Amino acid sequence: TTLTVSKEDFFMANQMGNLPNLAFTSFNFHHFPINSARQLFYFGQRQMIGKKMTIPFSATLDHANADPYIFSQLVECYCENLILPKE
């Protein structure tokens, strides 16, 4: 059996991706030709910088359904746990 979803559901769903062989400092995902309110989250190649593991993170948000406050909470948590060394 194949599970399918409607186009509307597909284009409204958040997408998370993992690119474990790509060490990026900037990442821009091409937009779909069909209007989409999808949020795109991608993680890149894990690297050790000093004694700290870092994971590059790219987020593409659509202003129609992205809450900047909630996204800032996500970025703050990400930075605390994966990027910035604790002092």
Short mmCIF file of C-alpha atoms in Angstrom, two decimals:
data_model
loop_
_atom_site.label_atom_id
_atom_site.label_comp_id
_atom_site.label_asym_id
_atom_site.label_seq_id
_atom_site.Cartn_x
_atom_site.Cartn_y
_atom_site.Cartn_z
CA THR A 1 0.00 0.00 0.00
CA THR A 2 1.07 3.52 -0.76
CA LEU A 3 0.15 6.35 1.55
CA THR A 4 -0.68 9.57 -0.26
CA VAL A 5 -1.67 13.02 0.95
CA SER A 6 -3.42 15.84 -0.83
CA LYS A 7 -1.36 18.53 -2.57
CA GLU A 8 -2.67 21.05 -0.05
CA ASP A 9 -1.45 18.99 2.89
CA PHE A 10 1.90 18.35 1.24
CA PHE A 11 2.55 22.03 0.55
CA MET A 12 1.53 23.07 4.06
CA ALA A 13 3.67 20.48 5.86
CA ASN A 14 7.00 21.38 7.46
CA GLN A 15 9.98 19.71 5.87
CA MET A 16 13.11 18.71 7.75
CA GLY A 17 16.19 17.49 5.94
CA ASN A 18 19.61 16.20 6.79
CA LEU A 19 22.64 16.81 4.57
CA PRO A 20 25.37 15.00 6.54
CA ASN A 21 28.04 15.41 3.84
CA LEU A 22 27.54 19.14 3.26
CA ALA A 23 29.40 21.59 5.52
CA PHE A 24 27.63 24.87 4.82
CA THR A 25 27.73 28.34 6.29
CA SER A 26 24.85 29.55 4.13
CA PHE A 27 22.16 27.51 2.45
CA ASN A 28 19.30 28.69 0.25
CA PHE A 29 16.67 26.23 -0.86
CA HIS A 30 14.98 26.86 -4.22
CA HIS A 31 11.28 27.59 -3.91
CA PHE A 32 8.66 25.35 -5.42
CA PRO A 33 6.84 26.56 -8.55
CA ILE A 34 3.53 26.04 -6.71
CA ASN A 35 2.63 28.47 -3.92
CA SER A 36 3.60 26.87 -0.66
CA ALA A 37 3.53 27.94 2.97
CA ARG A 38 5.96 25.18 3.89
CA GLN A 39 8.75 25.77 6.40
CA LEU A 40 12.07 24.15 5.44
CA PHE A 41 14.62 23.12 8.05
CA TYR A 42 17.94 21.57 7.04
CA PHE A 43 20.89 20.36 9.08
CA GLY A 44 24.38 19.92 7.63
CA GLN A 45 27.63 18.14 8.33
CA ARG A 46 28.56 17.77 11.98
CA GLN A 47 31.97 19.21 12.86
CA MET A 48 34.09 19.46 15.96
CA ILE A 49 35.31 22.99 16.64
CA GLY A 50 37.63 22.74 19.61
CA LYS A 51 35.77 20.52 22.03
CA LYS A 52 32.32 21.54 20.81
CA MET A 53 30.22 19.68 18.24
CA THR A 54 28.55 22.06 15.77
CA ILE A 55 25.77 21.36 13.31
CA PRO A 56 24.94 23.90 10.58
CA PHE A 57 21.26 24.79 10.46
CA SER A 58 19.24 26.49 7.72
CA ALA A 59 15.62 27.57 8.03
CA THR A 60 13.36 28.94 5.32
CA LEU A 61 10.15 30.38 6.71
CA ASP A 62 6.96 31.58 5.10
CA HIS A 63 5.59 34.75 6.65
CA ALA A 64 2.03 33.44 6.27
CA ASN A 65 2.37 30.82 8.98
CA ALA A 66 5.64 31.40 10.81
CA ASP A 67 5.58 32.89 14.29
CA PRO A 68 8.80 34.91 14.78
CA TYR A 69 8.61 34.57 18.56
CA ILE A 70 8.42 30.77 18.46
CA PHE A 71 11.17 30.63 15.83
CA SER A 72 13.42 32.84 17.99
CA GLN A 73 12.87 30.38 20.85
CA LEU A 74 13.97 27.53 18.55
CA VAL A 75 17.10 29.40 17.46
CA GLU A 76 17.95 30.34 21.05
CA CYS A 77 17.69 26.70 22.15
CA TYR A 78 19.73 25.58 19.13
CA CYS A 79 22.50 28.09 19.88
CA GLU A 80 22.62 27.20 23.56
CA ASN A 81 22.89 23.48 22.93
CA LEU A 82 24.74 23.10 19.65
CA ILE A 83 26.79 26.18 18.78
CA LEU A 84 27.82 28.55 21.53
CA PRO A 85 30.10 27.24 24.26
CA LYS A 86 28.72 27.57 27.76
CA GLU A 87 30.70 30.07 29.83
#
